[in-house]
Amino acid sequence: MSPDAMVMHFVGASALILVAAHAAGWLARKLKQPYIVGQLTAGIALGPSLLGSLAPDAYDSLFPDGIGPALTGFAQFALVVFLFAVGYELDLKVLGSRARTAVTVALAAFVVPMAVGSGCALLFQEQLRDLGMPRDLSPAMVVFAGVALSITAVPVLTAIVRENGLARTVPGVVAVSAAGLLDVIGWTVLAGTMMDGAGDGHALGWPWRALLAAGFTALMLVAARPLLRLLLWGPRTRMEPSLRLALLIGFALGSAWVTHSLGLHVIFGALLAGVVVPREKGGTLDPELVRPLHDVSSLLLPFFFVVSGQSVALDTMDATGWVALLVVTVLAVTTKIGSGTVAARLGGLDRDDARTVGVLLSARGLTELIALNAGLQAGLLSEPLYTVLVFMALTTTLLTQPLLLLTRHLAERPRPAHSPPVPVADMG
């Protein structure tokens, strides 16, 4: 195929991806589901499992092998911009007076699913072999199985909180705060897992790469942050918004390239770059930076969903796969909701607010998909197991809104006289 023909194929595929994904996102929102759920569903539908099975000629024409690198490049660019924005917006100061409760919830909602996921990976190695995993699982694979169950999607959770009017309520604030802590814990553990799992074929062993990664992180915090503060907010160097945006996206891409070179995924460099970027005076976010970052990532994330959907293989889902999906989904929901609810209750919330926190933490969405995609690229997952976990992420996210409505219905029942609501000021 000539270069001109390849470009035109890419343009046509891009048009289909953007229209289908955003139309599906609009439909999902009409159905009271997060926008990202619709986009993820569209990405899977445009993959080989559905479009490739129903209309193979159309699929081959729309997505020839030659445009794969271009689609992957767009997907990685969108991912870097999205996670750079996540890192920039991450603010643990929001914990405030609820720090103790949020920390308790975050630790419980990470440790319990992590232990269950890793334990199941060790107990059911024979079943995992039927899903394409090796006979002897590496430590990185076992840990990754736990991470896959322990993730919470902060962007999806925040959207659900906002759309349900929970942003200024006790359970809403505790859930968002705990999810922010979960992000920090989860990405840190995942980074270590990726570094250990990506050792094969890398020139340096993992101790050297871990040392270099720690040095790079320190350099970013010690040197890059003050330099950026001087460039962005200095009285003589303050840049116009478009130039500032270009500089920071280039900074995020460079940071992503470094972490990828160290055997980590680009996601870690993008997150680190976002965390390093200084805020305006008073700790406020720069709206002229946040708005275009959201616009760019929202526009281009469908490419990531489509690239991720290329590895979803429904034709590999035999009886073992469907049983695994059922078991994994039940474990993912019960461990998150159970641990989050119990920890919130111990932290001082009443029964109904604690249930709401647990349900909100069960949303996985895009964050789970990013981690699964990274695990697949690192060889920590087989394609059949990746397919199972992608559908688990989609199912748990879809269940969040109905379970939230059920929790609200239970809360509207007459409350016993001895169970008054817990005032916000009483929480630790």
Tab-separated table of C-alpha atoms in Angstrom:
chain	number	residue	atom	x	y	z
A	1	MET	CA	0.000	0.000	0.000
A	2	SER	CA	1.358	3.415	-0.996
A	3	PRO	CA	2.011	6.127	1.629
A	4	ASP	CA	-0.839	8.249	0.230
A	5	ALA	CA	-3.264	5.348	0.481
A	6	MET	CA	-2.090	4.634	4.018
A	7	VAL	CA	-2.675	8.246	5.029
A	8	MET	CA	-6.186	8.180	3.584
A	9	HIS	CA	-6.953	4.924	5.404
A	10	PHE	CA	-5.800	6.545	8.630
A	11	VAL	CA	-7.943	9.629	7.996
A	12	GLY	CA	-11.016	7.488	7.311
A	13	ALA	CA	-10.428	5.294	10.363
A	14	SER	CA	-9.923	8.389	12.522
A	15	ALA	CA	-13.234	9.850	11.364
A	16	LEU	CA	-15.048	6.633	12.267
A	17	ILE	CA	-13.293	6.362	15.646
A	18	LEU	CA	-14.092	9.923	16.714
A	19	VAL	CA	-17.730	9.891	15.600
A	20	ALA	CA	-18.517	6.405	16.946
A	21	ALA	CA	-16.781	6.921	20.292
A	22	HIS	CA	-18.285	10.311	21.073
A	23	ALA	CA	-21.742	9.222	19.893
A	24	ALA	CA	-21.483	6.199	22.194
A	25	GLY	CA	-20.331	8.478	25.025
A	26	TRP	CA	-23.344	10.751	24.479
A	27	LEU	CA	-25.664	7.717	24.506
A	28	ALA	CA	-24.062	6.407	27.706
A	29	ARG	CA	-24.656	9.739	29.413
A	30	LYS	CA	-28.305	9.624	28.342
A	31	LEU	CA	-28.494	6.204	30.012
A	32	LYS	CA	-27.085	7.684	33.256
A	33	GLN	CA	-23.684	6.077	32.722
A	34	PRO	CA	-20.256	7.759	32.586
A	35	TYR	CA	-19.246	9.156	29.183
A	36	ILE	CA	-16.100	7.021	29.198
A	37	VAL	CA	-18.163	3.816	29.446
A	38	GLY	CA	-19.713	4.573	26.065
A	39	GLN	CA	-16.328	5.326	24.543
A	40	LEU	CA	-14.843	2.093	25.894
A	41	THR	CA	-17.774	0.099	24.539
A	42	ALA	CA	-17.338	1.711	21.114
A	43	GLY	CA	-13.623	0.885	21.163
A	44	ILE	CA	-14.358	-2.789	21.816
A	45	ALA	CA	-17.116	-2.806	19.169
A	46	LEU	CA	-14.691	-1.467	16.535
A	47	GLY	CA	-12.190	-4.229	17.334
A	48	PRO	CA	-11.759	-7.673	15.792
A	49	SER	CA	-14.211	-9.340	18.171
A	50	LEU	CA	-17.340	-7.537	16.941
A	51	LEU	CA	-16.726	-5.519	13.773
A	52	GLY	CA	-14.026	-7.964	12.701
A	53	SER	CA	-16.403	-10.915	13.170
A	54	LEU	CA	-19.562	-9.349	11.714
A	55	ALA	CA	-17.942	-7.550	8.765
A	56	PRO	CA	-14.378	-8.816	8.291
A	57	ASP	CA	-13.914	-7.146	4.903
A	58	ALA	CA	-15.023	-3.780	6.258
A	59	TYR	CA	-12.780	-4.219	9.297
A	60	ASP	CA	-9.738	-5.053	7.137
A	61	SER	CA	-10.473	-2.075	4.918
A	62	LEU	CA	-10.929	0.363	7.805
A	63	PHE	CA	-8.083	-0.906	9.973
A	64	PRO	CA	-5.317	-2.380	7.783
A	65	ASP	CA	-2.185	-3.452	9.614
A	66	GLY	CA	-0.226	-0.552	8.168
A	67	ILE	CA	-2.067	2.111	10.159
A	68	GLY	CA	-1.529	0.316	13.464
A	69	PRO	CA	1.601	2.326	14.431
A	70	ALA	CA	-0.165	5.636	13.685
A	71	LEU	CA	-3.196	4.674	15.777
A	72	THR	CA	-0.926	3.532	18.605
A	73	GLY	CA	0.996	6.795	18.433
A	74	PHE	CA	-2.201	8.840	18.730
A	75	ALA	CA	-3.344	6.585	21.586
A	76	GLN	CA	-0.090	7.055	23.495
A	77	PHE	CA	-0.188	10.820	22.953
A	78	ALA	CA	-3.759	10.991	24.286
A	79	LEU	CA	-2.775	8.839	27.260
A	80	VAL	CA	0.169	11.084	28.140
A	81	VAL	CA	-1.976	14.243	27.972
A	82	PHE	CA	-4.766	12.644	30.022
A	83	LEU	CA	-2.476	11.363	32.776
A	84	PHE	CA	-0.508	14.601	32.811
A	85	ALA	CA	-3.807	16.371	33.592
A	86	VAL	CA	-4.599	13.754	36.279
A	87	GLY	CA	-1.228	14.342	37.930
A	88	TYR	CA	-1.622	18.119	37.748
A	89	GLU	CA	-5.059	17.987	39.365
A	90	LEU	CA	-4.042	15.501	42.065
A	91	ASP	CA	-4.255	17.372	45.360
A	92	LEU	CA	-4.095	15.445	48.621
A	93	LYS	CA	-4.688	18.680	50.554
A	94	VAL	CA	-8.386	18.111	49.853
A	95	LEU	CA	-8.319	15.590	52.705
A	96	GLY	CA	-8.451	18.338	55.306
A	97	SER	CA	-10.168	17.310	58.522
A	98	ARG	CA	-11.198	13.994	56.970
A	99	ALA	CA	-7.628	12.774	56.511
A	100	ARG	CA	-7.830	9.923	59.010
A	101	THR	CA	-11.065	8.568	57.549
A	102	ALA	CA	-9.847	8.868	53.956
A	103	VAL	CA	-6.519	7.187	54.723
A	104	THR	CA	-8.280	4.321	56.517
A	105	VAL	CA	-10.660	3.819	53.603
A	106	ALA	CA	-7.908	4.040	50.986
A	107	LEU	CA	-5.661	1.511	52.736
A	108	ALA	CA	-8.502	-0.966	53.272
A	109	ALA	CA	-9.814	-0.561	49.714
A	110	PHE	CA	-6.348	-1.287	48.380
A	111	VAL	CA	-5.019	-3.980	50.705
A	112	VAL	CA	-8.101	-6.250	50.759
A	113	PRO	CA	-8.621	-6.491	46.944
A	114	MET	CA	-4.841	-6.701	46.502
A	115	ALA	CA	-4.600	-9.662	48.870
A	116	VAL	CA	-7.623	-11.401	47.334
A	117	GLY	CA	-6.408	-10.890	43.751
A	118	SER	CA	-2.875	-12.093	44.435
A	119	GLY	CA	-4.153	-15.001	46.527
A	120	CYS	CA	-6.506	-16.135	43.765
A	121	ALA	CA	-3.672	-15.953	41.233
A	122	LEU	CA	-1.686	-18.385	43.396
A	123	LEU	CA	-4.644	-20.668	44.186
A	124	PHE	CA	-6.038	-20.953	40.645
A	125	GLN	CA	-2.888	-21.285	38.558
A	126	GLU	CA	-4.319	-24.282	36.707
A	127	GLN	CA	-7.378	-22.294	35.603
A	128	LEU	CA	-5.155	-19.372	34.627
A	129	ARG	CA	-3.153	-21.706	32.394
A	130	ASP	CA	-6.384	-22.365	30.501
A	131	LEU	CA	-6.496	-18.604	29.913
A	132	GLY	CA	-3.057	-18.561	28.340
A	133	MET	CA	-0.951	-17.735	31.398
A	134	PRO	CA	2.356	-19.598	31.959
A	135	ARG	CA	2.573	-22.675	34.171
A	136	ASP	CA	4.654	-20.882	36.806
A	137	LEU	CA	3.524	-17.325	37.464
A	138	SER	CA	6.250	-14.797	38.155
A	139	PRO	CA	6.026	-12.628	41.287
A	140	ALA	CA	5.216	-9.646	39.050
A	141	MET	CA	2.248	-11.508	37.542
A	142	VAL	CA	0.905	-12.396	40.988
A	143	VAL	CA	1.216	-8.830	42.231
A	144	PHE	CA	-0.334	-7.475	39.040
A	145	ALA	CA	-3.367	-9.707	39.584
A	146	GLY	CA	-3.847	-7.996	42.941
A	147	VAL	CA	-3.369	-4.534	41.455
A	148	ALA	CA	-6.012	-5.302	38.815
A	149	LEU	CA	-8.610	-5.825	41.554
A	150	SER	CA	-7.543	-2.881	43.716
A	151	ILE	CA	-7.729	-0.018	41.208
A	152	THR	CA	-10.315	2.769	41.442
A	153	ALA	CA	-10.877	5.200	38.552
A	154	VAL	CA	-10.651	8.719	39.959
A	155	PRO	CA	-11.938	10.485	36.797
A	156	VAL	CA	-14.995	8.199	36.535
A	157	LEU	CA	-15.632	8.345	40.281
A	158	THR	CA	-15.426	12.153	40.243
A	159	ALA	CA	-17.876	12.320	37.352
A	160	ILE	CA	-20.328	9.997	39.134
A	161	VAL	CA	-20.030	12.029	42.348
A	162	ARG	CA	-20.674	15.270	40.484
A	163	GLU	CA	-23.570	13.943	38.403
A	164	ASN	CA	-25.304	12.519	41.501
A	165	GLY	CA	-25.003	15.717	43.516
A	166	LEU	CA	-22.564	14.194	46.023
A	167	ALA	CA	-19.663	16.600	45.522
A	168	ARG	CA	-20.270	18.517	48.781
A	169	THR	CA	-21.509	15.593	50.867
A	170	VAL	CA	-19.507	13.611	53.413
A	171	PRO	CA	-19.444	10.327	51.418
A	172	GLY	CA	-18.611	12.175	48.198
A	173	VAL	CA	-15.639	14.009	49.709
A	174	VAL	CA	-14.367	10.907	51.528
A	175	ALA	CA	-14.666	8.751	48.381
A	176	VAL	CA	-12.844	11.251	46.155
A	177	SER	CA	-10.133	11.822	48.784
A	178	ALA	CA	-9.632	8.089	49.329
A	179	ALA	CA	-9.550	7.509	45.577
A	180	GLY	CA	-6.781	10.089	45.235
A	181	LEU	CA	-4.737	8.214	47.841
A	182	LEU	CA	-5.555	4.940	46.111
A	183	ASP	CA	-4.163	6.397	42.898
A	184	VAL	CA	-0.862	7.223	44.585
A	185	ILE	CA	-0.593	3.784	46.212
A	186	GLY	CA	-1.757	1.875	43.134
A	187	TRP	CA	0.517	3.616	40.636
A	188	THR	CA	3.497	3.208	42.977
A	189	VAL	CA	2.941	-0.544	43.363
A	190	LEU	CA	2.242	-0.880	39.639
A	191	ALA	CA	5.498	0.920	38.820
A	192	GLY	CA	7.441	-1.569	40.907
A	193	THR	CA	5.574	-4.451	39.310
A	194	MET	CA	6.250	-3.183	35.798
A	195	MET	CA	9.928	-2.669	36.541
A	196	ASP	CA	10.268	-6.233	37.805
A	197	GLY	CA	8.129	-7.687	35.021
A	198	ALA	CA	9.926	-5.839	32.219
A	199	GLY	CA	13.365	-7.082	33.158
A	200	ASP	CA	13.708	-9.524	30.283
A	201	GLY	CA	15.401	-7.959	27.277
A	202	HIS	CA	16.431	-4.764	29.065
A	203	ALA	CA	20.111	-3.864	29.131
A	204	LEU	CA	20.014	-2.960	32.837
A	205	GLY	CA	18.763	-5.114	35.695
A	206	TRP	CA	15.851	-3.932	37.774
A	207	PRO	CA	17.982	-2.641	40.705
A	208	TRP	CA	19.803	-0.248	38.391
A	209	ARG	CA	16.584	0.809	36.695
A	210	ALA	CA	14.925	1.344	40.086
A	211	LEU	CA	17.871	3.493	41.163
A	212	LEU	CA	17.721	5.520	37.945
A	213	ALA	CA	13.960	5.923	38.276
A	214	ALA	CA	14.362	7.179	41.857
A	215	GLY	CA	17.071	9.588	40.702
A	216	PHE	CA	14.895	10.849	37.857
A	217	THR	CA	11.974	11.385	40.247
A	218	ALA	CA	14.185	13.339	42.641
A	219	LEU	CA	15.570	15.417	39.786
A	220	MET	CA	12.047	16.249	38.627
A	221	LEU	CA	10.965	17.305	42.107
A	222	VAL	CA	14.131	19.184	43.068
A	223	ALA	CA	15.150	20.806	39.773
A	224	ALA	CA	12.232	20.694	37.303
A	225	ARG	CA	9.583	22.102	39.660
A	226	PRO	CA	11.426	25.360	40.556
A	227	LEU	CA	12.541	25.804	36.946
A	228	LEU	CA	8.958	25.457	35.718
A	229	ARG	CA	7.749	27.839	38.423
A	230	LEU	CA	10.251	30.410	37.213
A	231	LEU	CA	9.303	29.927	33.558
A	232	LEU	CA	5.546	29.797	34.083
A	233	TRP	CA	4.940	32.251	36.880
A	234	GLY	CA	8.045	34.450	36.940
A	235	PRO	CA	7.331	38.197	36.585
A	236	ARG	CA	9.544	38.474	33.485
A	237	THR	CA	8.957	35.084	31.898
A	238	ARG	CA	5.192	34.576	32.202
A	239	MET	CA	4.110	32.935	28.957
A	240	GLU	CA	0.959	33.262	26.950
A	241	PRO	CA	-1.459	30.306	27.403
A	242	SER	CA	-0.809	28.593	24.047
A	243	LEU	CA	2.965	28.640	24.503
A	244	ARG	CA	2.624	27.439	28.111
A	245	LEU	CA	0.433	24.542	26.989
A	246	ALA	CA	2.900	23.527	24.263
A	247	LEU	CA	5.839	23.665	26.684
A	248	LEU	CA	4.091	21.555	29.316
A	249	ILE	CA	2.819	18.901	26.898
A	250	GLY	CA	6.356	18.650	25.513
A	251	PHE	CA	7.616	18.323	29.099
A	252	ALA	CA	5.109	15.514	29.754
A	253	LEU	CA	6.089	13.686	26.568
A	254	GLY	CA	9.780	13.957	27.456
A	255	SER	CA	9.153	12.630	30.959
A	256	ALA	CA	7.108	9.746	29.487
A	257	TRP	CA	9.965	8.921	27.109
A	258	VAL	CA	12.434	8.739	30.015
A	259	THR	CA	10.308	6.375	32.105
A	260	HIS	CA	9.659	4.206	29.047
A	261	SER	CA	13.421	4.017	28.463
A	262	LEU	CA	13.836	2.828	32.060
A	263	GLY	CA	11.554	-0.137	31.441
A	264	LEU	CA	8.462	1.530	32.867
A	265	HIS	CA	5.375	2.552	30.923
A	266	VAL	CA	4.857	6.061	29.556
A	267	ILE	CA	2.007	6.490	32.044
A	268	PHE	CA	4.410	6.932	34.959
A	269	GLY	CA	6.369	9.710	33.298
A	270	ALA	CA	3.161	11.509	32.353
A	271	LEU	CA	1.799	11.295	35.897
A	272	LEU	CA	5.105	12.446	37.386
A	273	ALA	CA	5.230	15.423	35.018
A	274	GLY	CA	1.730	16.457	36.081
A	275	VAL	CA	2.569	16.190	39.777
A	276	VAL	CA	5.748	18.250	39.305
A	277	VAL	CA	4.090	21.176	37.484
A	278	PRO	CA	3.578	23.994	40.029
A	279	ARG	CA	0.172	25.535	40.539
A	280	GLU	CA	-0.706	29.198	40.592
A	281	LYS	CA	-0.230	31.261	43.746
A	282	GLY	CA	-2.515	30.004	46.466
A	283	GLY	CA	-2.398	26.446	45.134
A	284	THR	CA	-5.162	26.958	42.570
A	285	LEU	CA	-5.248	25.208	39.204
A	286	ASP	CA	-4.581	27.217	36.082
A	287	PRO	CA	-7.906	27.151	34.161
A	288	GLU	CA	-6.121	28.128	30.940
A	289	LEU	CA	-4.122	24.916	31.270
A	290	VAL	CA	-6.738	22.521	32.660
A	291	ARG	CA	-9.409	23.302	30.065
A	292	PRO	CA	-7.325	22.615	26.913
A	293	LEU	CA	-5.758	19.527	28.521
A	294	HIS	CA	-9.232	18.100	29.096
A	295	ASP	CA	-10.322	19.067	25.582
A	296	VAL	CA	-7.324	17.427	23.918
A	297	SER	CA	-7.459	14.243	25.990
A	298	SER	CA	-11.244	13.923	25.627
A	299	LEU	CA	-10.972	14.327	21.861
A	300	LEU	CA	-8.159	11.807	21.382
A	301	LEU	CA	-8.815	9.184	24.083
A	302	PRO	CA	-11.075	7.206	21.693
A	303	PHE	CA	-7.881	6.215	19.866
A	304	PHE	CA	-6.657	4.606	23.087
A	305	PHE	CA	-9.961	2.755	23.508
A	306	VAL	CA	-9.798	1.442	19.956
A	307	VAL	CA	-6.160	0.339	20.282
A	308	SER	CA	-7.046	-1.368	23.570
A	309	GLY	CA	-10.049	-2.998	21.911
A	310	GLN	CA	-7.789	-4.550	19.269
A	311	SER	CA	-6.488	-6.938	21.951
A	312	VAL	CA	-9.941	-7.884	23.270
A	313	ALA	CA	-10.584	-11.329	21.808
A	314	LEU	CA	-14.122	-12.548	22.469
A	315	ASP	CA	-13.488	-15.611	20.305
A	316	THR	CA	-11.039	-16.821	22.965
A	317	MET	CA	-13.737	-16.720	25.665
A	318	ASP	CA	-14.649	-20.361	26.269
A	319	ALA	CA	-16.483	-21.704	29.337
A	320	THR	CA	-13.396	-21.130	31.494
A	321	GLY	CA	-13.228	-17.515	30.378
A	322	TRP	CA	-16.875	-16.761	31.155
A	323	VAL	CA	-16.641	-18.441	34.560
A	324	ALA	CA	-13.459	-16.470	35.258
A	325	LEU	CA	-15.248	-13.247	34.268
A	326	LEU	CA	-18.105	-14.000	36.664
A	327	VAL	CA	-15.759	-14.883	39.545
A	328	VAL	CA	-13.440	-11.929	38.985
A	329	THR	CA	-16.344	-9.479	38.726
A	330	VAL	CA	-17.962	-10.755	41.933
A	331	LEU	CA	-14.628	-10.554	43.765
A	332	ALA	CA	-13.898	-7.095	42.360
A	333	VAL	CA	-17.263	-5.717	43.479
A	334	THR	CA	-17.478	-7.389	46.877
A	335	THR	CA	-13.895	-6.708	47.972
A	336	LYS	CA	-14.084	-3.021	47.040
A	337	ILE	CA	-17.537	-2.346	48.424
A	338	GLY	CA	-17.003	-4.489	51.510
A	339	SER	CA	-13.600	-3.095	52.471
A	340	GLY	CA	-14.579	0.488	51.659
A	341	THR	CA	-17.845	0.261	53.608
A	342	VAL	CA	-16.307	-1.319	56.707
A	343	ALA	CA	-13.383	1.130	56.741
A	344	ALA	CA	-15.693	4.132	56.299
A	345	ARG	CA	-17.904	2.857	59.112
A	346	LEU	CA	-14.857	2.487	61.378
A	347	GLY	CA	-13.833	5.988	60.335
A	348	GLY	CA	-17.005	7.495	61.778
A	349	LEU	CA	-19.501	7.522	58.899
A	350	ASP	CA	-23.020	6.265	59.403
A	351	ARG	CA	-24.216	3.088	57.715
A	352	ASP	CA	-25.716	4.698	54.599
A	353	ASP	CA	-22.811	7.069	53.959
A	354	ALA	CA	-20.359	4.192	54.437
A	355	ARG	CA	-22.219	2.104	51.859
A	356	THR	CA	-22.111	5.013	49.418
A	357	VAL	CA	-18.332	5.309	49.832
A	358	GLY	CA	-17.878	1.583	49.211
A	359	VAL	CA	-20.028	1.629	46.064
A	360	LEU	CA	-18.239	4.671	44.632
A	361	LEU	CA	-14.819	3.066	45.097
A	362	SER	CA	-15.917	0.112	42.969
A	363	ALA	CA	-15.817	2.205	39.773
A	364	ARG	CA	-12.754	1.251	37.710
A	365	GLY	CA	-13.250	2.547	34.182
A	366	LEU	CA	-10.386	4.173	32.316
A	367	THR	CA	-7.759	3.828	35.047
A	368	GLU	CA	-8.202	0.062	35.099
A	369	LEU	CA	-7.981	-0.098	31.319
A	370	ILE	CA	-4.735	1.914	31.343
A	371	ALA	CA	-3.198	-0.471	33.890
A	372	LEU	CA	-4.398	-3.553	31.992
A	373	ASN	CA	-3.016	-2.222	28.726
A	374	ALA	CA	0.339	-1.599	30.397
A	375	GLY	CA	0.306	-5.116	31.883
A	376	LEU	CA	-0.460	-6.667	28.508
A	377	GLN	CA	2.409	-4.780	26.856
A	378	ALA	CA	4.765	-5.874	29.651
A	379	GLY	CA	3.810	-9.546	29.210
A	380	LEU	CA	2.106	-9.808	32.606
A	381	LEU	CA	-1.221	-10.801	31.033
A	382	SER	CA	-2.285	-13.159	28.275
A	383	GLU	CA	-4.833	-11.903	25.733
A	384	PRO	CA	-7.640	-14.153	27.096
A	385	LEU	CA	-7.048	-12.938	30.663
A	386	TYR	CA	-6.775	-9.359	29.398
A	387	THR	CA	-10.187	-9.785	27.755
A	388	VAL	CA	-11.667	-11.088	31.019
A	389	LEU	CA	-10.274	-8.166	33.014
A	390	VAL	CA	-11.386	-5.556	30.465
A	391	PHE	CA	-14.949	-6.796	30.714
A	392	MET	CA	-14.628	-6.869	34.501
A	393	ALA	CA	-13.633	-3.193	34.404
A	394	LEU	CA	-16.565	-2.372	32.142
A	395	THR	CA	-19.039	-4.368	34.253
A	396	THR	CA	-17.975	-2.937	37.612
A	397	THR	CA	-18.190	0.588	36.216
A	398	LEU	CA	-21.642	-0.068	34.749
A	399	LEU	CA	-22.811	-1.468	38.089
A	400	THR	CA	-21.723	1.593	40.069
A	401	GLN	CA	-24.693	3.794	39.164
A	402	PRO	CA	-27.404	1.126	39.806
A	403	LEU	CA	-25.767	0.160	43.102
A	404	LEU	CA	-25.613	3.833	44.049
A	405	LEU	CA	-29.336	4.172	43.384
A	406	LEU	CA	-29.977	1.062	45.475
A	407	THR	CA	-27.900	2.522	48.310
A	408	ARG	CA	-29.865	5.764	48.103
A	409	HIS	CA	-33.139	3.800	48.210
A	410	LEU	CA	-32.000	1.945	51.332
A	411	ALA	CA	-30.994	5.252	52.920
A	412	GLU	CA	-34.498	6.671	52.375
A	413	ARG	CA	-36.073	3.998	54.534
A	414	PRO	CA	-37.092	5.084	58.055
A	415	ARG	CA	-33.967	5.307	60.211
A	416	PRO	CA	-33.981	3.790	63.730
A	417	ALA	CA	-33.985	6.415	66.453
A	418	HIS	CA	-30.673	5.185	67.862
A	419	SER	CA	-28.757	5.746	64.574
A	420	PRO	CA	-28.542	9.508	64.013
A	421	PRO	CA	-26.411	10.745	61.119
A	422	VAL	CA	-22.803	11.526	61.951
A	423	PRO	CA	-22.008	15.271	61.726
A	424	VAL	CA	-19.138	16.191	59.413
A	425	ALA	CA	-17.221	17.800	62.258
A	426	ASP	CA	-17.145	14.554	64.215
A	427	MET	CA	-15.069	12.702	61.633
A	428	GLY	CA	-11.346	12.209	61.999
